[in-house]
Amino acid sequence: MSDLRVCVIGTGAMGTDHIIRINERMSGAIVTAIVEPDSTRATAALAHAPGAKQFANILEALASGLVDAALVATPGAFHEEVLSPIIAAGLPVLCEKPMTPDVASALRVVESEVKSGKKVIQVGFMRRFDEGYLQLQEQIASARLGELLALHCAHRNPSVPDWYGNDMLIADSVSHEIDIVRFLTNSPIISAEVKQLRRNKLAPERLNEPILVLLETQSGVIATVEMNVSVQFGYQVITEAVFQKGVSEIGRSTGMTTWEAGRSSNAEHVSYLTRFARAYDNEIQSWINAAKIGELGGPNAWDGYMSVAVVEAGLKSLHSGAKEVTTYAAKPEFYN
Ligand code: ISE
């Protein structure tokens, strides 16, 4: 079978990382096109995809005949307008999270996919492909340690870029836990509640963090999420699961241990691009393999919508300080 010809839309840090991944580490695909209005970024990205052509917009890329599949890595606000023509063309698409910034647009995307009659959207929740999370999911499903009682999640970033605003604590960052808690517990989230922890004075002025988010599932599990984006020391994503008869933990650094000057230290990640590198590889390879046979290799547009619905409740709680209940649209038969 010939290589899947991929168009990458948006070549910032994530898009460029995916270009390198596809061209250098994945099998069965090649980047043949990019859509990126910023010429400096485009030039940097094309250095990793020498044969690829740059297009001004997705419509021109689709019309070129050079594209079998698309990978959308623009900011979430642009996803809907990029996804529409891709859905209409019936091409497989990996869309980075969040699928869209709000519930109304997420539902419009779902509706247009349903109307098209073909599932083409896979949402970029890479944690579903992380070995630790997969082991934990198996542990929970097996009930070997009894029922799952609680999850404690810590999501820590060393720092965030200038354009990262306070709402992004929920929409951009906690959105990962929102998806993975539903995945691990196999149960929808029914409420979200945000508590302000003692403010880190080293955080940028515009951010009121760290925060603690309580996500409650329909099955009765509460997940606590410490969201902390100015920790300075490194990038950490840790999850502890409390069962009736035991406790499991995933995500501690497995980097090199060094003994030096009377102490030992362990290497820690400083970016999600390395912490989740294997998960991204597994995610993209799974997407490529599935796309080549007209299937999806991971979470679909309905999963994307389900997480956006919880993000909405989380944002409400961030502003109200109260526990906010989630509401969901009826699931179209198409996704059953
Ligand atoms: C970023 O967009 C990601 O997706 C990372 O995984 C997350 O850790 C970070 O907080 C987000 O800003």
Tab-separated table of N, CA and C and ligand atoms in Angstrom, residues 97 126-127 155-157 160 164 168 172-173 176 227 229 235 237 272 276 280, ligand 1:
chain	number	residue	atom	x	y	z
A	97	LYS	N	-6.344	18.364	20.457
A	97	LYS	CA	-7.300	18.801	21.457
A	97	LYS	C	-7.111	20.282	21.779
A	126	MET	N	-3.571	12.185	23.383
A	126	MET	CA	-2.471	11.207	23.302
A	126	MET	C	-2.309	10.382	24.553
A	127	ARG	N	-2.844	10.887	25.702
A	127	ARG	CA	-2.640	10.111	26.932
A	127	ARG	C	-3.270	8.726	26.843
A	155	HIS	N	-0.885	17.635	37.499
A	155	HIS	CA	-0.521	18.042	36.138
A	155	HIS	C	0.282	19.324	36.293
A	156	ARG	N	1.593	19.195	36.164
A	156	ARG	CA	2.486	20.335	36.464
A	156	ARG	C	3.333	20.704	35.257
A	157	ASN	N	3.295	21.966	34.904
A	157	ASN	CA	4.126	22.492	33.803
A	157	ASN	C	5.179	23.417	34.396
A	160	VAL	N	4.362	28.511	31.232
A	160	VAL	CA	3.489	28.509	30.048
A	160	VAL	C	3.816	29.725	29.177
A	164	TYR	N	-0.915	32.057	26.947
A	164	TYR	CA	-1.701	31.144	27.782
A	164	TYR	C	-2.447	31.969	28.826
A	168	MET	N	-7.310	28.918	30.067
A	168	MET	CA	-6.613	27.780	29.451
A	168	MET	C	-6.192	26.732	30.482
A	172	ASP	N	-7.225	24.115	28.030
A	172	ASP	CA	-6.046	23.597	27.334
A	172	ASP	C	-5.346	22.501	28.141
A	173	SER	N	-5.358	22.617	29.463
A	173	SER	CA	-4.556	21.715	30.294
A	173	SER	C	-5.406	20.652	30.990
A	176	HIS	N	-7.024	17.454	29.357
A	176	HIS	CA	-6.431	16.109	29.267
A	176	HIS	C	-6.993	15.194	30.357
A	227	MET	N	-3.746	21.396	39.129
A	227	MET	CA	-3.261	21.984	37.871
A	227	MET	C	-2.361	23.149	38.232
A	229	VAL	N	0.903	25.432	36.701
A	229	VAL	CA	1.685	25.671	35.476
A	229	VAL	C	2.896	26.595	35.650
A	235	TYR	N	8.399	19.116	34.066
A	235	TYR	CA	7.050	18.758	33.602
A	235	TYR	C	6.661	17.426	34.233
A	237	VAL	N	3.349	14.693	35.095
A	237	VAL	CA	1.947	14.277	35.058
A	237	VAL	C	1.867	12.944	35.794
A	272	TYR	N	6.026	18.433	27.680
A	272	TYR	CA	5.123	17.322	27.315
A	272	TYR	C	5.608	16.621	26.054
A	276	PHE	N	5.547	12.741	26.808
A	276	PHE	CA	4.561	11.925	26.099
A	276	PHE	C	5.023	11.529	24.694
A	280	TYR	N	2.649	9.971	21.855
A	280	TYR	CA	2.378	10.632	20.570
A	280	TYR	C	2.726	9.690	19.418
B	1	ISE	C1	-0.580	21.862	26.334
B	1	ISE	O1	-1.400	22.391	25.312
B	1	ISE	C2	-0.717	20.381	26.352
B	1	ISE	O2	-1.507	19.792	25.670
B	1	ISE	C3	0.094	19.709	27.400
B	1	ISE	O3	-0.049	18.319	27.350
B	1	ISE	C4	-0.324	20.242	28.746
B	1	ISE	O4	0.470	19.671	29.757
B	1	ISE	C5	-0.197	21.754	28.821
B	1	ISE	O5	-0.649	22.208	30.074
B	1	ISE	C6	-1.006	22.398	27.684
B	1	ISE	O6	-0.822	23.800	27.728
